[in-house]
């Protein structure tokens, strides 16, 4: 049987086959140390938590937590 595929398709099939063989050869090395990755994620969570807290201002003025107390305008007002 004669191969009547487009040359571009044949080249693409060849490249994908080579890529598949490269991937199947063996496991990839670890890119990140798991312990370091856990430390980075935990520190990011701590920083996000610190940023989200609302603290009283030094002058003692009343404050409200973010996104509370703000009401949306009714549709007919706009």
GROMACS .gro file of C-alpha atoms in nm:
model
   78
    1UNK     CA    1   0.000   0.000   0.000
    2UNK     CA    2   0.136   0.342  -0.096
    3UNK     CA    3   0.161   0.622   0.161
    4UNK     CA    4  -0.046   0.908   0.015
    5UNK     CA    5  -0.033   1.141   0.319
    6UNK     CA    6   0.051   1.505   0.286
    7UNK     CA    7   0.427   1.554   0.353
    8UNK     CA    8   0.345   1.803   0.629
    9UNK     CA    9   0.122   1.545   0.800
   10UNK     CA   10   0.394   1.281   0.767
   11UNK     CA   11   0.650   1.518   0.924
   12UNK     CA   12   0.408   1.605   1.206
   13UNK     CA   13   0.344   1.235   1.273
   14UNK     CA   14   0.720   1.177   1.281
   15UNK     CA   15   0.775   1.465   1.527
   16UNK     CA   16   0.491   1.355   1.755
   17UNK     CA   17   0.616   0.997   1.751
   18UNK     CA   18   0.965   1.113   1.850
   19UNK     CA   19   0.818   1.326   2.126
   20UNK     CA   20   0.615   1.029   2.255
   21UNK     CA   21   0.928   0.813   2.264
   22UNK     CA   22   1.122   1.083   2.453
   23UNK     CA   23   0.847   1.118   2.713
   24UNK     CA   24   0.811   0.743   2.755
   25UNK     CA   25   1.186   0.688   2.808
   26UNK     CA   26   1.183   0.763   3.178
   27UNK     CA   27   1.054   0.980   3.458
   28UNK     CA   28   1.134   1.349   3.463
   29UNK     CA   29   1.356   1.474   3.744
   30UNK     CA   30   1.193   1.662   4.028
   31UNK     CA   31   1.175   2.031   3.937
   32UNK     CA   32   1.100   2.156   4.289
   33UNK     CA   33   1.193   2.015   4.627
   34UNK     CA   34   0.858   1.913   4.784
   35UNK     CA   35   0.955   2.043   5.130
   36UNK     CA   36   1.048   2.382   4.985
   37UNK     CA   37   0.722   2.394   4.787
   38UNK     CA   38   0.518   2.331   5.103
   39UNK     CA   39   0.708   2.606   5.287
   40UNK     CA   40   0.641   2.853   5.005
   41UNK     CA   41   0.269   2.775   4.996
   42UNK     CA   42   0.230   2.800   5.374
   43UNK     CA   43   0.413   3.134   5.383
   44UNK     CA   44   0.193   3.270   5.102
   45UNK     CA   45  -0.118   3.165   5.297
   46UNK     CA   46   0.014   3.338   5.611
   47UNK     CA   47   0.081   3.659   5.418
   48UNK     CA   48  -0.264   3.651   5.256
   49UNK     CA   49  -0.424   3.605   5.596
   50UNK     CA   50  -0.228   3.901   5.738
   51UNK     CA   51  -0.334   4.123   5.449
   52UNK     CA   52  -0.701   4.032   5.487
   53UNK     CA   53  -0.729   4.131   5.854
   54UNK     CA   54  -0.883   4.465   5.941
   55UNK     CA   55  -0.713   4.651   6.224
   56UNK     CA   56  -0.846   4.946   6.418
   57UNK     CA   57  -0.684   5.274   6.315
   58UNK     CA   58  -0.449   5.439   6.563
   59UNK     CA   59  -0.694   5.725   6.624
   60UNK     CA   60  -0.963   5.482   6.751
   61UNK     CA   61  -1.220   5.572   6.485
   62UNK     CA   62  -1.488   5.312   6.420
   63UNK     CA   63  -1.423   5.091   6.120
   64UNK     CA   64  -1.604   4.810   5.950
   65UNK     CA   65  -1.455   4.498   5.794
   66UNK     CA   66  -1.391   4.512   5.422
   67UNK     CA   67  -1.690   4.444   5.195
   68UNK     CA   68  -1.941   4.480   5.477
   69UNK     CA   69  -2.182   4.766   5.511
   70UNK     CA   70  -2.162   4.860   5.146
   71UNK     CA   71  -2.496   4.808   4.980
   72UNK     CA   72  -2.563   4.791   4.612
   73UNK     CA   73  -2.787   5.058   4.465
   74UNK     CA   74  -3.128   4.938   4.350
   75UNK     CA   75  -3.153   4.893   3.974
   76UNK     CA   76  -3.407   5.176   3.936
   77UNK     CA   77  -3.170   5.432   4.093
   78UNK     CA   78  -2.913   5.402   3.818
   0.00000   0.00000   0.00000
